[in-house]
Every structure is written in structure tokens, then in C-alpha cells.
Coordinates of C-alpha atoms in Angstrom, one line a residue:
Chain U
D25 CA -0.1 0.0 -0.2
I26 CA 1.2 3.5 -0.8
V27 CA 1.7 5.3 2.6
M28 CA 0.8 9.1 2.8
T29 CA 2.8 10.9 5.4
Q30 CA 1.7 14.7 6.4
T31 CA 3.6 17.3 8.1
P32 CA 3.0 19.1 10.4
L33 CA 0.3 17.2 12.2
S34 CA -0.9 20.5 13.7
L35 CA -0.4 24.1 13.0
S36 CA -1.8 27.4 14.7
V37 CA -2.0 30.3 12.2
T38 CA -3.1 34.0 12.7
P39 CA -5.8 35.1 10.2
G40 CA -4.3 36.6 7.2
Q41 CA -1.0 34.7 7.5
P42 CA 0.1 31.8 5.1
A43 CA -0.2 28.2 5.8
S44 CA 1.6 25.2 4.3
I45 CA 1.1 21.4 4.7
S46 CA 3.5 18.8 3.2
C47 CA 2.5 15.5 2.0
K48 CA 4.9 12.8 1.0
S49 CA 4.0 9.5 -0.7
S50 CA 5.8 6.2 -0.4
Q51 CA 5.8 5.8 -4.1
S52 CA 5.4 8.1 -7.0
L53 CA 1.8 9.0 -7.7
L54 CA 2.6 9.8 -11.4
D55 CA 1.4 7.4 -13.9
S56 CA 2.7 6.6 -17.5
Y57 CA 0.1 9.2 -18.9
G58 CA 1.4 12.3 -17.2
R59 CA -1.3 12.3 -14.7
T60 CA -0.6 12.5 -10.9
Y61 CA -3.2 11.1 -8.5
L62 CA -2.9 13.4 -5.4
Y63 CA -5.8 15.2 -3.9
W64 CA -6.5 17.5 -0.8
Y65 CA -9.5 17.4 1.4
L66 CA -10.7 19.5 4.2
Q67 CA -12.8 18.0 7.0
K68 CA -14.5 21.1 9.0
P69 CA -15.5 20.5 12.6
G70 CA -18.7 18.4 12.6
Q71 CA -18.8 18.0 8.8
S72 CA -18.0 15.5 6.0
P73 CA -14.8 15.9 4.1
Q74 CA -14.8 18.1 1.1
L75 CA -12.5 18.1 -1.9
L76 CA -10.3 21.1 -2.3
I77 CA -7.7 20.1 -4.8
Y78 CA -7.5 17.3 -7.4
E79 CA -4.7 16.0 -9.3
V80 CA -2.0 18.1 -7.4
S81 CA -3.1 21.7 -8.4
N82 CA -6.6 22.0 -9.5
R83 CA -8.9 23.5 -7.3
F84 CA -12.4 22.0 -7.2
S85 CA -15.5 24.0 -8.1
G86 CA -16.3 26.7 -5.4
V87 CA -12.8 26.5 -3.6
P88 CA -11.4 29.9 -3.0
D89 CA -8.0 30.9 -4.8
R90 CA -6.3 31.5 -1.7
F91 CA -5.8 27.6 -1.6
S92 CA -3.1 26.2 -4.1
G93 CA -1.6 22.8 -4.5
S94 CA 1.9 22.1 -5.9
G95 CA 4.4 19.1 -6.2
S96 CA 5.4 16.3 -8.1
G97 CA 6.3 12.6 -7.9
T98 CA 6.1 11.9 -4.1
D99 CA 6.4 15.3 -2.5
F100 CA 3.5 17.6 -2.4
T101 CA 2.4 20.9 -0.6
L102 CA -1.1 22.6 0.0
K103 CA -0.7 26.3 0.7
I104 CA -3.3 28.8 2.0
S105 CA -2.1 32.3 1.0
R106 CA -4.2 34.0 3.8
V107 CA -5.8 31.8 6.5
E108 CA -9.5 32.8 7.4
A109 CA -11.4 31.7 10.2
E110 CA -13.6 29.3 8.2
D111 CA -10.4 27.4 7.0
V112 CA -10.3 25.8 10.5
G113 CA -10.5 21.9 10.3
V114 CA -8.5 18.8 9.4
Y115 CA -6.7 18.9 6.2
Y116 CA -6.0 15.4 4.4
C117 CA -4.0 14.3 1.4
M118 CA -5.2 11.3 -0.5
Q119 CA -3.7 9.1 -3.2
S120 CA -5.6 7.0 -5.9
M121 CA -2.6 6.0 -7.8
Q122 CA -2.7 2.6 -6.6
L123 CA -6.2 1.4 -5.8
P124 CA -7.0 -0.7 -3.7
P125 CA -6.5 0.8 -1.6
I126 CA -7.1 4.5 -1.6
T127 CA -4.9 6.0 1.0
F128 CA -5.2 9.2 3.1
G129 CA -2.5 10.9 5.2
Q130 CA -2.9 11.2 8.9
G131 CA -4.4 14.6 8.8
T132 CA -3.1 18.0 9.9
R133 CA -5.3 20.0 12.0
L134 CA -5.3 23.8 11.4
E135 CA -6.3 26.1 14.2
I136 CA -6.7 29.8 14.4
K137 CA -4.5 31.8 16.8
Chain T
E10 CA -28.4 19.4 -5.6
V11 CA -26.1 16.2 -5.3
Q12 CA -27.1 14.5 -2.2
L13 CA -25.7 11.3 -0.4
V14 CA -27.7 10.1 2.7
E15 CA -26.4 7.1 4.7
S16 CA -28.5 5.1 7.0
G17 CA -28.7 1.9 9.0
G18 CA -26.0 2.4 11.6
G19 CA -26.5 1.6 15.1
L20 CA -25.2 -0.6 17.9
V21 CA -24.3 -4.2 17.3
Q22 CA -22.5 -6.8 19.3
P23 CA -19.2 -8.2 18.2
G24 CA -19.7 -10.9 15.8
G25 CA -22.9 -9.3 14.5
S26 CA -24.0 -8.0 11.2
L27 CA -25.2 -4.7 9.9
K28 CA -26.2 -3.4 6.4
L29 CA -25.6 0.4 5.6
S30 CA -27.5 2.2 2.8
C31 CA -26.3 5.1 0.9
A32 CA -29.2 7.0 -1.0
A33 CA -28.3 9.2 -3.9
S34 CA -30.0 12.0 -5.5
G35 CA -29.5 15.0 -7.8
F36 CA -27.2 13.2 -10.1
T37 CA -26.8 10.2 -12.4
F38 CA -26.3 7.4 -10.0
S39 CA -25.8 4.8 -12.6
G40 CA -22.7 6.7 -13.9
S41 CA -20.7 7.0 -10.7
A42 CA -18.7 4.6 -8.4
I43 CA -19.5 4.7 -4.9
H44 CA -16.9 4.6 -2.2
W45 CA -17.2 3.9 1.5
V46 CA -14.8 5.7 3.9
R47 CA -14.9 5.3 7.7
Q48 CA -13.7 7.6 10.5
A49 CA -13.2 6.4 14.2
S50 CA -13.8 8.9 16.8
G51 CA -11.1 11.4 16.8
K52 CA -9.2 9.6 14.2
G53 CA -8.3 10.0 10.4
L54 CA -10.1 8.7 7.3
E55 CA -9.9 5.3 6.2
W56 CA -11.1 3.8 2.9
V57 CA -13.3 0.8 3.1
G58 CA -14.0 0.0 -0.4
R59 CA -16.0 0.9 -3.6
I60 CA -18.2 -0.4 -6.3
R61 CA -17.8 0.8 -9.9
D62 CA -20.7 1.3 -12.2
K63 CA -22.3 -1.2 -14.7
P64 CA -19.9 -0.4 -17.7
N65 CA -17.2 -1.4 -15.4
N66 CA -18.8 -4.6 -14.4
Y67 CA -19.9 -3.2 -11.0
A68 CA -16.3 -4.2 -9.8
T69 CA -15.6 -4.1 -6.3
A70 CA -12.6 -3.6 -4.3
Y71 CA -11.9 -3.5 -0.5
A72 CA -9.4 -2.5 2.3
A73 CA -7.6 -5.4 3.7
S74 CA -9.0 -4.8 7.0
V75 CA -12.5 -5.6 5.9
R76 CA -11.9 -8.0 2.9
G77 CA -13.9 -11.2 3.3
R78 CA -16.3 -9.6 5.9
F79 CA -17.6 -6.5 4.1
T80 CA -19.6 -6.6 0.6
I81 CA -20.6 -3.5 -1.3
S82 CA -23.5 -3.8 -3.6
R83 CA -25.8 -1.3 -5.5
D84 CA -29.2 -1.0 -7.0
D85 CA -29.3 1.4 -9.8
S86 CA -33.1 1.4 -9.9
K87 CA -33.2 2.7 -6.5
N88 CA -30.1 5.0 -6.7
T89 CA -28.8 3.3 -3.8
A90 CA -25.6 1.4 -2.6
Y91 CA -25.2 -0.9 0.3
L92 CA -22.4 -1.9 2.7
Q93 CA -23.1 -5.3 4.2
M94 CA -21.0 -5.8 7.3
N95 CA -20.5 -9.2 8.8
S96 CA -18.1 -10.6 11.6
L97 CA -18.2 -7.0 13.1
N98 CA -15.5 -6.2 15.8
T99 CA -14.7 -3.3 18.0
D100 CA -12.4 -2.1 15.6
D101 CA -15.0 -1.6 13.1
T102 CA -16.8 1.1 15.3
A103 CA -16.6 4.3 13.4
V104 CA -18.7 6.8 11.4
Y105 CA -19.2 5.5 7.9
F106 CA -19.5 7.9 5.1
C107 CA -20.4 7.2 1.3
S108 CA -18.9 9.2 -1.4
R109 CA -19.3 9.3 -5.2
W110 CA -16.7 9.4 -8.0
V111 CA -18.2 10.2 -11.4
T112 CA -16.9 7.8 -13.9
D113 CA -14.0 9.3 -16.2
T114 CA -13.7 12.3 -14.2
P115 CA -10.6 13.6 -12.4
T116 CA -12.5 14.6 -9.1
P117 CA -12.7 11.6 -6.8
L118 CA -15.1 11.7 -3.8
D119 CA -16.2 15.1 -4.7
Y120 CA -19.5 14.9 -2.6
W121 CA -20.0 12.9 0.7
G122 CA -23.0 12.0 2.8
Q123 CA -23.1 13.1 6.4
G124 CA -22.2 9.7 7.7
T125 CA -23.9 7.1 10.0
L126 CA -22.4 5.8 13.3
V127 CA -21.7 2.2 13.8
T128 CA -21.0 1.0 17.4
V129 CA -19.7 -2.4 17.9
S130 CA -19.9 -3.3 21.8
S131 CA -21.1 -5.8 23.9

């Protein structure tokens, strides 16, 4: 199974400041067609997860442009340019390069200072 | 509006069985794979399994932790997917979510249900 490792596991950010989360996979998520199967989700308190980013850097419909994804191969990053109060929750990276199983990172909890 | 609604959760004794349902609306259910993901209290997300659509032969796949005990099925005429859980143990206690992946799109698990709680306890 592909292991997804996120760092940090928690971060506390002042509103308006940037935030960054790293996700590393144990195997490359790049396929032979040039697609990379790395996604980011946010689970707000008491809610179901919601898709933020697909295939490394594409924002899902309705996701604010302060969210951006980057990376390649096995190293990926989610950045929030200016954190807002509504961004609080747990962020997960996920891979579907090797299915089964789909695997998630451990999650990174974002709180507001 | 896309909606996925899970039901069927509850309290079950170790060794028992439970069948969850995932009722879909607001999209073409027959054109989507349905995935089940669970989350133990205070823990992260764990993929359970999925069932693909008819053109993909309703292919199923499962996590190793549930393979041989859990079975995913679907009834496209009812826009509903199911998760049959047998031989339950305390490690299966979690909120179970269903989610969709529209076939041939790059956006997996783009909509989720609200989840249904399964508690395995004597």
C-alpha cells in the first residue's frame, strides 16, 4: 500500500497569515500518461470531508483561490495564502494511484491563533 | 443538488452484522462509482471499499482490514448503494461515509454523505 505522510500534524495560524502543509507518498503518484493522483480534502468541525484540490494543483469548484496545491512525484504541498477563520479543520491528502486501496494521510489540524 | 444520505447505523454486538445504505439524488447515480470511507472517533479517514458502475462490471474492491467480511452492492433502479458488514469487531466502530466518483472524471469523492455511526460493543 502507498503510505501518505503529512507534516505538520497540527498548526496554529494567525488570520491573514499563510499556511503550508506537506504530504509525502511512499511511491510516485505519477502514471505513465503524465497524470498525478494526489488530492487534498478539508474536514471542517462536525462536517464531512470536502474536496479542495484534485490532481495536485486543480481547485475543485467553489474552492477559494487562496488555496493552492503543488508538487510532483512523491512530494506535495497545500498552501493557504491568507488563512481565514473558516479554514479551520483537518486537512487530508489522498492518493488514488494505487487502488485498492485509496490511502489518506494522517491529517493536519489547522487552528486559528 | 447532489445528495448522498447514509442510513442503517447503530449498535451491534461483536460478531454481528449490519447493512448500511447510501441513498443518492441529484445526479446520475448509474454513472458513478460509490466509495465507503470510515472514521473512528477522533481519528483519520480510512477507505473501506468501492463499487464501480455497470460499464465497469460493478467491480468491487476492499481494504485489507474488511476484505472477506464486508460486501458492497448497489441497486441503480433505487439509486442506492449498500455496505453489508459481517463478523463485526470493536475496531469497526466508526462513522461510515459514502461518497461518489463520477466515472471518467478527475475529481474523486467530490460529494460525501453526512455519515452514519456504527458502534460495535457488547
